[in-house]
Amino acid sequence: MELLELDEDSLMEIFSYFDFNELLALSAVCQRFLHLCQRHLRKIRHFELDYRSVVSRENYPDYLRNVFTSLGPTLEAFRFSGGYIMDDRLKQLIVDGLAAHCTNLRHLTINYTILNAHQLRSLAVLHGTLEHLDLGRCDLTDDMLGEFLRSVHPLRLITLAIPGNTNLLGGFFKDWTTAERLEQLDLSYCHSLNVQEMDEFLCYAKRLMAVDVTGSLWLQRSKDIFRKDGRSIAMGTNIPVLDYYKAG
């Protein structure tokens, strides 16, 4: 009997012995293998992309395409940290893969990766499902972040973490009226952030109860802004911690 003559349950049992990268390779053999591999791969709900394992591949565009095609539709959480000298082509492929395939993503973490306005604009398509977003140390500016946050009404975001973006002054708060669901905001170590810029924004963010502005040079001058109108905001946030599958 040849392999393709086996019934689907038997093939699924055989395929269960293959690792992540072997399943990706097998998915390119034929449509039947693609279907079987996806049934295994889509059990992965939280995935972390390893920059070193990707960039070392000669055919990394094909590899990334297979990753997002196979995992994307059922992924709930994605995490990536690329480093500031990351290849821009690789960065764009990741952004495009997220935007095109991760239609049910609830948690997105991209850290230590310089994002430009075009890339952030592409990620705005995820607003429909995203509840927790971490763009720590991504070299964000007020203009690009403001456009990103105002691109849809209303946002589903419950948690927004943008720590260590030292170019942020607070201008992105201007006209940001789509934060009705926001409960936690991490602005730690955005040293130049003018907390006073949040004044009008706090009127719209009714559910916001946790703000971390550790390291803001303006905090002492403007700390009373969080107590106005009877609002009680605890300093510090509690970002959800998830277990991620990391392919070798």
PDB file of C-alpha atoms in Angstrom:
ATOM      1  CA  MET A   1       0.000   0.000   0.000  1.00  0.00           C
ATOM      2  CA  GLU A   2       1.283   3.473  -0.882  1.00  0.00           C
ATOM      3  CA  LEU A   3       1.220   6.337   1.579  1.00  0.00           C
ATOM      4  CA  LEU A   4      -1.513   8.251  -0.255  1.00  0.00           C
ATOM      5  CA  GLU A   5      -3.776   5.194  -0.143  1.00  0.00           C
ATOM      6  CA  LEU A   6      -4.029   5.405   3.648  1.00  0.00           C
ATOM      7  CA  ASP A   7      -7.163   6.867   5.193  1.00  0.00           C
ATOM      8  CA  GLU A   8      -7.067  10.346   6.709  1.00  0.00           C
ATOM      9  CA  ASP A   9      -6.996   9.198  10.344  1.00  0.00           C
ATOM     10  CA  SER A  10      -3.958   7.014   9.668  1.00  0.00           C
ATOM     11  CA  LEU A  11      -2.175   9.837   7.886  1.00  0.00           C
ATOM     12  CA  MET A  12      -2.949  12.202  10.747  1.00  0.00           C
ATOM     13  CA  GLU A  13      -1.362   9.724  13.156  1.00  0.00           C
ATOM     14  CA  ILE A  14       1.758   9.500  10.988  1.00  0.00           C
ATOM     15  CA  PHE A  15       1.991  13.261  10.594  1.00  0.00           C
ATOM     16  CA  SER A  16       1.780  13.712  14.359  1.00  0.00           C
ATOM     17  CA  TYR A  17       5.388  12.481  14.595  1.00  0.00           C
ATOM     18  CA  PHE A  18       6.753  15.326  12.447  1.00  0.00           C
ATOM     19  CA  ASP A  19       8.027  18.554  13.982  1.00  0.00           C
ATOM     20  CA  PHE A  20       6.966  22.084  13.026  1.00  0.00           C
ATOM     21  CA  ASN A  21       9.466  22.649  10.209  1.00  0.00           C
ATOM     22  CA  GLU A  22       8.908  19.172   8.762  1.00  0.00           C
ATOM     23  CA  LEU A  23       5.170  19.810   8.638  1.00  0.00           C
ATOM     24  CA  LEU A  24       5.784  23.089   6.808  1.00  0.00           C
ATOM     25  CA  ALA A  25       7.911  21.266   4.237  1.00  0.00           C
ATOM     26  CA  LEU A  26       5.348  18.484   3.812  1.00  0.00           C
ATOM     27  CA  SER A  27       2.566  21.021   3.296  1.00  0.00           C
ATOM     28  CA  ALA A  28       4.151  21.953  -0.045  1.00  0.00           C
ATOM     29  CA  VAL A  29       3.971  18.388  -1.440  1.00  0.00           C
ATOM     30  CA  CYS A  30       0.322  18.277  -2.488  1.00  0.00           C
ATOM     31  CA  GLN A  31      -3.123  19.567  -1.547  1.00  0.00           C
ATOM     32  CA  ARG A  32      -3.906  16.545   0.613  1.00  0.00           C
ATOM     33  CA  PHE A  33      -0.679  16.947   2.592  1.00  0.00           C
ATOM     34  CA  LEU A  34      -1.360  20.670   2.925  1.00  0.00           C
ATOM     35  CA  HIS A  35      -4.749  19.947   4.472  1.00  0.00           C
ATOM     36  CA  LEU A  36      -3.332  17.373   6.896  1.00  0.00           C
ATOM     37  CA  CYS A  37      -0.404  19.565   7.920  1.00  0.00           C
ATOM     38  CA  GLN A  38      -2.667  22.532   8.533  1.00  0.00           C
ATOM     39  CA  ARG A  39      -4.860  20.431  10.800  1.00  0.00           C
ATOM     40  CA  HIS A  40      -1.813  19.836  12.999  1.00  0.00           C
ATOM     41  CA  LEU A  41      -0.271  23.299  12.708  1.00  0.00           C
ATOM     42  CA  ARG A  42      -3.486  25.133  13.463  1.00  0.00           C
ATOM     43  CA  LYS A  43      -3.547  23.634  16.916  1.00  0.00           C
ATOM     44  CA  ILE A  44      -0.898  26.280  17.672  1.00  0.00           C
ATOM     45  CA  ARG A  45      -2.703  29.334  19.000  1.00  0.00           C
ATOM     46  CA  HIS A  46       0.228  31.380  20.394  1.00  0.00           C
ATOM     47  CA  PHE A  47       3.302  31.631  18.160  1.00  0.00           C
ATOM     48  CA  GLU A  48       6.645  33.401  18.575  1.00  0.00           C
ATOM     49  CA  LEU A  49       8.739  33.920  15.457  1.00  0.00           C
ATOM     50  CA  ASP A  50      12.455  33.372  16.059  1.00  0.00           C
ATOM     51  CA  TYR A  51      14.373  35.989  14.069  1.00  0.00           C
ATOM     52  CA  ARG A  52      17.633  34.012  14.073  1.00  0.00           C
ATOM     53  CA  SER A  53      16.042  30.821  12.754  1.00  0.00           C
ATOM     54  CA  VAL A  54      14.286  32.746   9.978  1.00  0.00           C
ATOM     55  CA  VAL A  55      17.102  34.985   8.746  1.00  0.00           C
ATOM     56  CA  SER A  56      19.502  32.037   8.489  1.00  0.00           C
ATOM     57  CA  ARG A  57      17.337  30.418   5.803  1.00  0.00           C
ATOM     58  CA  GLU A  58      18.143  31.041   2.157  1.00  0.00           C
ATOM     59  CA  ASN A  59      14.472  30.736   1.222  1.00  0.00           C
ATOM     60  CA  TYR A  60      13.038  32.668   4.182  1.00  0.00           C
ATOM     61  CA  PRO A  61      10.333  34.424   2.076  1.00  0.00           C
ATOM     62  CA  ASP A  62       8.837  31.009   1.220  1.00  0.00           C
ATOM     63  CA  TYR A  63       9.246  29.862   4.808  1.00  0.00           C
ATOM     64  CA  LEU A  64       7.415  32.909   6.168  1.00  0.00           C
ATOM     65  CA  ARG A  65       4.684  32.526   3.576  1.00  0.00           C
ATOM     66  CA  ASN A  66       4.131  28.933   4.698  1.00  0.00           C
ATOM     67  CA  VAL A  67       4.123  29.954   8.364  1.00  0.00           C
ATOM     68  CA  PHE A  68       1.453  32.605   7.944  1.00  0.00           C
ATOM     69  CA  THR A  69      -0.633  30.596   5.476  1.00  0.00           C
ATOM     70  CA  SER A  70      -0.636  27.568   7.767  1.00  0.00           C
ATOM     71  CA  LEU A  71      -0.988  29.247  11.162  1.00  0.00           C
ATOM     72  CA  GLY A  72      -2.484  32.656  10.482  1.00  0.00           C
ATOM     73  CA  PRO A  73      -6.248  32.036  10.355  1.00  0.00           C
ATOM     74  CA  THR A  74      -6.363  30.389  13.798  1.00  0.00           C
ATOM     75  CA  LEU A  75      -3.594  32.314  15.575  1.00  0.00           C
ATOM     76  CA  GLU A  76      -4.746  34.242  18.633  1.00  0.00           C
ATOM     77  CA  ALA A  77      -1.342  35.599  19.708  1.00  0.00           C
ATOM     78  CA  PHE A  78       1.862  36.474  17.837  1.00  0.00           C
ATOM     79  CA  ARG A  79       5.169  37.718  19.254  1.00  0.00           C
ATOM     80  CA  PHE A  80       8.317  38.918  17.527  1.00  0.00           C
ATOM     81  CA  SER A  81      11.489  40.760  18.484  1.00  0.00           C
ATOM     82  CA  GLY A  82      13.803  41.563  15.619  1.00  0.00           C
ATOM     83  CA  GLY A  83      16.476  43.984  16.789  1.00  0.00           C
ATOM     84  CA  TYR A  84      17.212  47.441  15.425  1.00  0.00           C
ATOM     85  CA  ILE A  85      19.464  46.236  12.576  1.00  0.00           C
ATOM     86  CA  MET A  86      16.849  43.859  11.237  1.00  0.00           C
ATOM     87  CA  ASP A  87      16.624  43.375   7.464  1.00  0.00           C
ATOM     88  CA  ASP A  88      13.837  45.625   6.163  1.00  0.00           C
ATOM     89  CA  ARG A  89      12.619  43.085   3.603  1.00  0.00           C
ATOM     90  CA  LEU A  90      12.124  40.491   6.326  1.00  0.00           C
ATOM     91  CA  LYS A  91      10.309  43.030   8.480  1.00  0.00           C
ATOM     92  CA  GLN A  92       7.919  43.887   5.632  1.00  0.00           C
ATOM     93  CA  LEU A  93       7.188  40.204   4.944  1.00  0.00           C
ATOM     94  CA  ILE A  94       6.218  39.719   8.589  1.00  0.00           C
ATOM     95  CA  VAL A  95       3.945  42.767   8.588  1.00  0.00           C
ATOM     96  CA  ASP A  96       2.326  41.695   5.313  1.00  0.00           C
ATOM     97  CA  GLY A  97       1.850  38.143   6.611  1.00  0.00           C
ATOM     98  CA  LEU A  98       0.151  39.375   9.768  1.00  0.00           C
ATOM     99  CA  ALA A  99      -2.126  41.717   7.842  1.00  0.00           C
ATOM    100  CA  ALA A 100      -3.109  39.161   5.194  1.00  0.00           C
ATOM    101  CA  HIS A 101      -3.578  35.992   7.241  1.00  0.00           C
ATOM    102  CA  CYS A 102      -3.977  36.644  10.979  1.00  0.00           C
ATOM    103  CA  THR A 103      -7.650  37.517  10.866  1.00  0.00           C
ATOM    104  CA  ASN A 104      -8.420  36.362  14.420  1.00  0.00           C
ATOM    105  CA  LEU A 105      -5.426  37.782  16.259  1.00  0.00           C
ATOM    106  CA  ARG A 106      -6.147  39.060  19.775  1.00  0.00           C
ATOM    107  CA  HIS A 107      -2.602  39.580  21.110  1.00  0.00           C
ATOM    108  CA  LEU A 108       0.225  41.162  19.102  1.00  0.00           C
ATOM    109  CA  THR A 109       3.709  41.862  20.473  1.00  0.00           C
ATOM    110  CA  ILE A 110       6.444  43.441  18.350  1.00  0.00           C
ATOM    111  CA  ASN A 111       9.435  44.676  20.355  1.00  0.00           C
ATOM    112  CA  TYR A 112      12.828  46.198  19.544  1.00  0.00           C
ATOM    113  CA  THR A 113      11.890  46.529  15.890  1.00  0.00           C
ATOM    114  CA  ILE A 114      11.884  49.870  14.081  1.00  0.00           C
ATOM    115  CA  LEU A 115       8.508  50.287  12.398  1.00  0.00           C
ATOM    116  CA  ASN A 116       7.804  52.937   9.769  1.00  0.00           C
ATOM    117  CA  ALA A 117       4.495  54.652   9.036  1.00  0.00           C
ATOM    118  CA  HIS A 118       3.684  52.364   6.091  1.00  0.00           C
ATOM    119  CA  GLN A 119       4.186  49.212   8.171  1.00  0.00           C
ATOM    120  CA  LEU A 120       2.114  50.510  11.050  1.00  0.00           C
ATOM    121  CA  ARG A 121      -0.602  51.516   8.582  1.00  0.00           C
ATOM    122  CA  SER A 122      -0.655  47.944   7.238  1.00  0.00           C
ATOM    123  CA  LEU A 123      -1.129  46.552  10.750  1.00  0.00           C
ATOM    124  CA  ALA A 124      -4.226  48.719  11.239  1.00  0.00           C
ATOM    125  CA  VAL A 125      -6.270  46.024   9.463  1.00  0.00           C
ATOM    126  CA  LEU A 126      -5.939  43.970  12.668  1.00  0.00           C
ATOM    127  CA  HIS A 127      -7.932  46.499  14.703  1.00  0.00           C
ATOM    128  CA  GLY A 128     -11.085  44.445  14.232  1.00  0.00           C
ATOM    129  CA  THR A 129      -9.856  41.686  16.554  1.00  0.00           C
ATOM    130  CA  LEU A 130      -6.855  42.999  18.536  1.00  0.00           C
ATOM    131  CA  GLU A 131      -7.429  43.342  22.278  1.00  0.00           C
ATOM    132  CA  HIS A 132      -3.841  43.508  23.563  1.00  0.00           C
ATOM    133  CA  LEU A 133      -1.096  45.311  21.639  1.00  0.00           C
ATOM    134  CA  ASP A 134       2.555  45.715  22.687  1.00  0.00           C
ATOM    135  CA  LEU A 135       4.795  47.861  20.453  1.00  0.00           C
ATOM    136  CA  GLY A 136       7.578  48.423  22.938  1.00  0.00           C
ATOM    137  CA  ARG A 137      10.746  50.144  21.695  1.00  0.00           C
ATOM    138  CA  CYS A 138       9.650  50.337  18.061  1.00  0.00           C
ATOM    139  CA  ASP A 139      10.838  53.928  17.463  1.00  0.00           C
ATOM    140  CA  LEU A 140       7.265  55.196  17.091  1.00  0.00           C
ATOM    141  CA  THR A 141       6.475  58.861  16.477  1.00  0.00           C
ATOM    142  CA  ASP A 142       3.375  60.842  17.441  1.00  0.00           C
ATOM    143  CA  ASP A 143       2.211  61.236  13.833  1.00  0.00           C
ATOM    144  CA  MET A 144       2.367  57.574  12.874  1.00  0.00           C
ATOM    145  CA  LEU A 145       0.934  56.297  16.162  1.00  0.00           C
ATOM    146  CA  GLY A 146      -1.850  58.882  16.088  1.00  0.00           C
ATOM    147  CA  GLU A 147      -2.878  57.862  12.573  1.00  0.00           C
ATOM    148  CA  PHE A 148      -2.802  54.191  13.588  1.00  0.00           C
ATOM    149  CA  LEU A 149      -4.992  54.688  16.677  1.00  0.00           C
ATOM    150  CA  ARG A 150      -7.518  56.926  14.913  1.00  0.00           C
ATOM    151  CA  SER A 151      -7.887  54.656  11.864  1.00  0.00           C
ATOM    152  CA  VAL A 152     -11.001  52.880  13.142  1.00  0.00           C
ATOM    153  CA  HIS A 153     -13.918  53.584  15.453  1.00  0.00           C
ATOM    154  CA  PRO A 154     -14.168  52.139  17.995  1.00  0.00           C
ATOM    155  CA  LEU A 155     -10.981  50.269  18.915  1.00  0.00           C
ATOM    156  CA  ARG A 156     -11.266  46.859  20.563  1.00  0.00           C
ATOM    157  CA  LEU A 157      -8.018  47.389  22.462  1.00  0.00           C
ATOM    158  CA  ILE A 158      -8.131  46.606  26.174  1.00  0.00           C
ATOM    159  CA  THR A 159      -4.366  46.923  26.700  1.00  0.00           C
ATOM    160  CA  LEU A 160      -1.908  49.138  24.828  1.00  0.00           C
ATOM    161  CA  ALA A 161       1.784  48.933  25.721  1.00  0.00           C
ATOM    162  CA  ILE A 162       4.222  51.291  23.980  1.00  0.00           C
ATOM    163  CA  PRO A 163       7.119  51.500  26.477  1.00  0.00           C
ATOM    164  CA  GLY A 164      10.524  52.850  25.552  1.00  0.00           C
ATOM    165  CA  ASN A 165       9.397  54.861  22.521  1.00  0.00           C
ATOM    166  CA  THR A 166      11.503  57.878  23.368  1.00  0.00           C
ATOM    167  CA  ASN A 167      10.334  59.972  20.380  1.00  0.00           C
ATOM    168  CA  LEU A 168       6.762  60.159  21.689  1.00  0.00           C
ATOM    169  CA  LEU A 169       5.867  63.571  23.094  1.00  0.00           C
ATOM    170  CA  GLY A 170       2.148  62.945  23.579  1.00  0.00           C
ATOM    171  CA  GLY A 171       0.759  64.443  20.386  1.00  0.00           C
ATOM    172  CA  PHE A 172      -0.807  61.093  19.443  1.00  0.00           C
ATOM    173  CA  PHE A 173      -3.439  61.672  22.151  1.00  0.00           C
ATOM    174  CA  LYS A 174      -4.872  64.583  20.147  1.00  0.00           C
ATOM    175  CA  ASP A 175      -8.297  63.679  18.713  1.00  0.00           C
ATOM    176  CA  TRP A 176      -7.973  60.064  19.892  1.00  0.00           C
ATOM    177  CA  THR A 177     -11.601  59.357  20.742  1.00  0.00           C
ATOM    178  CA  THR A 178     -11.779  55.613  19.969  1.00  0.00           C
ATOM    179  CA  ALA A 179     -10.512  54.183  23.266  1.00  0.00           C
ATOM    180  CA  GLU A 180     -13.823  53.294  24.908  1.00  0.00           C
ATOM    181  CA  ARG A 181     -12.661  49.749  25.776  1.00  0.00           C
ATOM    182  CA  LEU A 182      -9.109  50.621  26.858  1.00  0.00           C
ATOM    183  CA  GLU A 183      -8.345  49.552  30.455  1.00  0.00           C
ATOM    184  CA  GLN A 184      -4.534  49.540  30.606  1.00  0.00           C
ATOM    185  CA  LEU A 185      -1.950  51.864  29.069  1.00  0.00           C
ATOM    186  CA  ASP A 186       1.813  51.346  29.426  1.00  0.00           C
ATOM    187  CA  LEU A 187       3.798  54.485  28.575  1.00  0.00           C
ATOM    188  CA  SER A 188       6.809  53.655  30.731  1.00  0.00           C
ATOM    189  CA  TYR A 189      10.204  55.072  29.769  1.00  0.00           C
ATOM    190  CA  CYS A 190       8.784  57.345  27.114  1.00  0.00           C
ATOM    191  CA  HIS A 191      10.974  59.954  28.764  1.00  0.00           C
ATOM    192  CA  SER A 192       9.858  62.992  26.764  1.00  0.00           C
ATOM    193  CA  LEU A 193       6.131  62.238  27.035  1.00  0.00           C
ATOM    194  CA  ASN A 194       4.140  65.234  28.224  1.00  0.00           C
ATOM    195  CA  VAL A 195       1.510  63.690  30.512  1.00  0.00           C
ATOM    196  CA  GLN A 196      -0.570  66.868  30.249  1.00  0.00           C
ATOM    197  CA  GLU A 197      -1.357  65.892  26.633  1.00  0.00           C
ATOM    198  CA  MET A 198      -3.616  63.141  28.046  1.00  0.00           C
ATOM    199  CA  ASP A 199      -6.065  65.610  29.574  1.00  0.00           C
ATOM    200  CA  GLU A 200      -8.726  65.540  26.856  1.00  0.00           C
ATOM    201  CA  PHE A 201      -8.078  61.872  26.025  1.00  0.00           C
ATOM    202  CA  LEU A 202      -8.984  60.812  29.588  1.00  0.00           C
ATOM    203  CA  CYS A 203     -12.499  62.136  29.027  1.00  0.00           C
ATOM    204  CA  TYR A 204     -13.041  59.502  26.317  1.00  0.00           C
ATOM    205  CA  ALA A 205     -11.167  56.584  27.924  1.00  0.00           C
ATOM    206  CA  LYS A 206     -13.813  55.934  30.579  1.00  0.00           C
ATOM    207  CA  ARG A 207     -12.606  52.393  31.399  1.00  0.00           C
ATOM    208  CA  LEU A 208      -8.907  53.275  31.671  1.00  0.00           C
ATOM    209  CA  MET A 209      -7.888  52.368  35.200  1.00  0.00           C
ATOM    210  CA  ALA A 210      -4.176  51.497  34.962  1.00  0.00           C
ATOM    211  CA  VAL A 211      -1.538  53.798  33.505  1.00  0.00           C
ATOM    212  CA  ASP A 212       2.215  53.344  33.736  1.00  0.00           C
ATOM    213  CA  VAL A 213       4.178  56.529  33.037  1.00  0.00           C
ATOM    214  CA  THR A 214       7.339  55.494  34.851  1.00  0.00           C
ATOM    215  CA  GLY A 215      10.251  57.574  33.656  1.00  0.00           C
ATOM    216  CA  SER A 216       8.223  60.472  32.268  1.00  0.00           C
ATOM    217  CA  LEU A 217      10.035  63.734  33.017  1.00  0.00           C
ATOM    218  CA  TRP A 218       6.643  65.495  33.214  1.00  0.00           C
ATOM    219  CA  LEU A 219       5.030  63.149  35.730  1.00  0.00           C
ATOM    220  CA  GLN A 220       5.634  65.087  38.917  1.00  0.00           C
ATOM    221  CA  ARG A 221       4.315  68.288  37.351  1.00  0.00           C
ATOM    222  CA  SER A 222       1.132  66.674  36.017  1.00  0.00           C
ATOM    223  CA  LYS A 223       0.392  63.675  38.253  1.00  0.00           C
ATOM    224  CA  ASP A 224      -2.891  65.173  39.490  1.00  0.00           C
ATOM    225  CA  ILE A 225      -4.337  64.775  36.012  1.00  0.00           C
ATOM    226  CA  PHE A 226      -5.172  61.152  36.850  1.00  0.00           C
ATOM    227  CA  ARG A 227      -7.310  62.118  39.856  1.00  0.00           C
ATOM    228  CA  LYS A 228      -9.547  64.693  38.249  1.00  0.00           C
ATOM    229  CA  ASP A 229     -13.287  64.089  38.041  1.00  0.00           C
ATOM    230  CA  GLY A 230     -13.074  61.444  40.749  1.00  0.00           C
ATOM    231  CA  ARG A 231     -10.996  59.112  38.598  1.00  0.00           C
ATOM    232  CA  SER A 232      -8.801  56.662  40.480  1.00  0.00           C
ATOM    233  CA  ILE A 233      -5.975  55.322  38.331  1.00  0.00           C
ATOM    234  CA  ALA A 234      -3.375  52.938  39.693  1.00  0.00           C
ATOM    235  CA  MET A 235       0.146  53.496  38.459  1.00  0.00           C
ATOM    236  CA  GLY A 236       1.360  50.351  36.730  1.00  0.00           C
ATOM    237  CA  THR A 237      -0.203  47.831  34.372  1.00  0.00           C
ATOM    238  CA  ASN A 238      -0.717  44.091  34.299  1.00  0.00           C
ATOM    239  CA  ILE A 239      -0.057  42.950  30.731  1.00  0.00           C
ATOM    240  CA  PRO A 240      -1.364  39.416  29.972  1.00  0.00           C
ATOM    241  CA  VAL A 241       1.384  36.782  30.070  1.00  0.00           C
ATOM    242  CA  LEU A 242       1.015  33.947  27.552  1.00  0.00           C
ATOM    243  CA  ASP A 243       2.921  30.783  26.689  1.00  0.00           C
ATOM    244  CA  TYR A 244       4.200  30.911  23.123  1.00  0.00           C
ATOM    245  CA  TYR A 245       5.223  28.131  20.772  1.00  0.00           C
ATOM    246  CA  LYS A 246       8.654  28.942  19.321  1.00  0.00           C
ATOM    247  CA  ALA A 247       9.798  26.977  16.282  1.00  0.00           C
ATOM    248  CA  GLY A 248      13.498  26.097  16.197  1.00  0.00           C
TER     249      GLY A 248
END
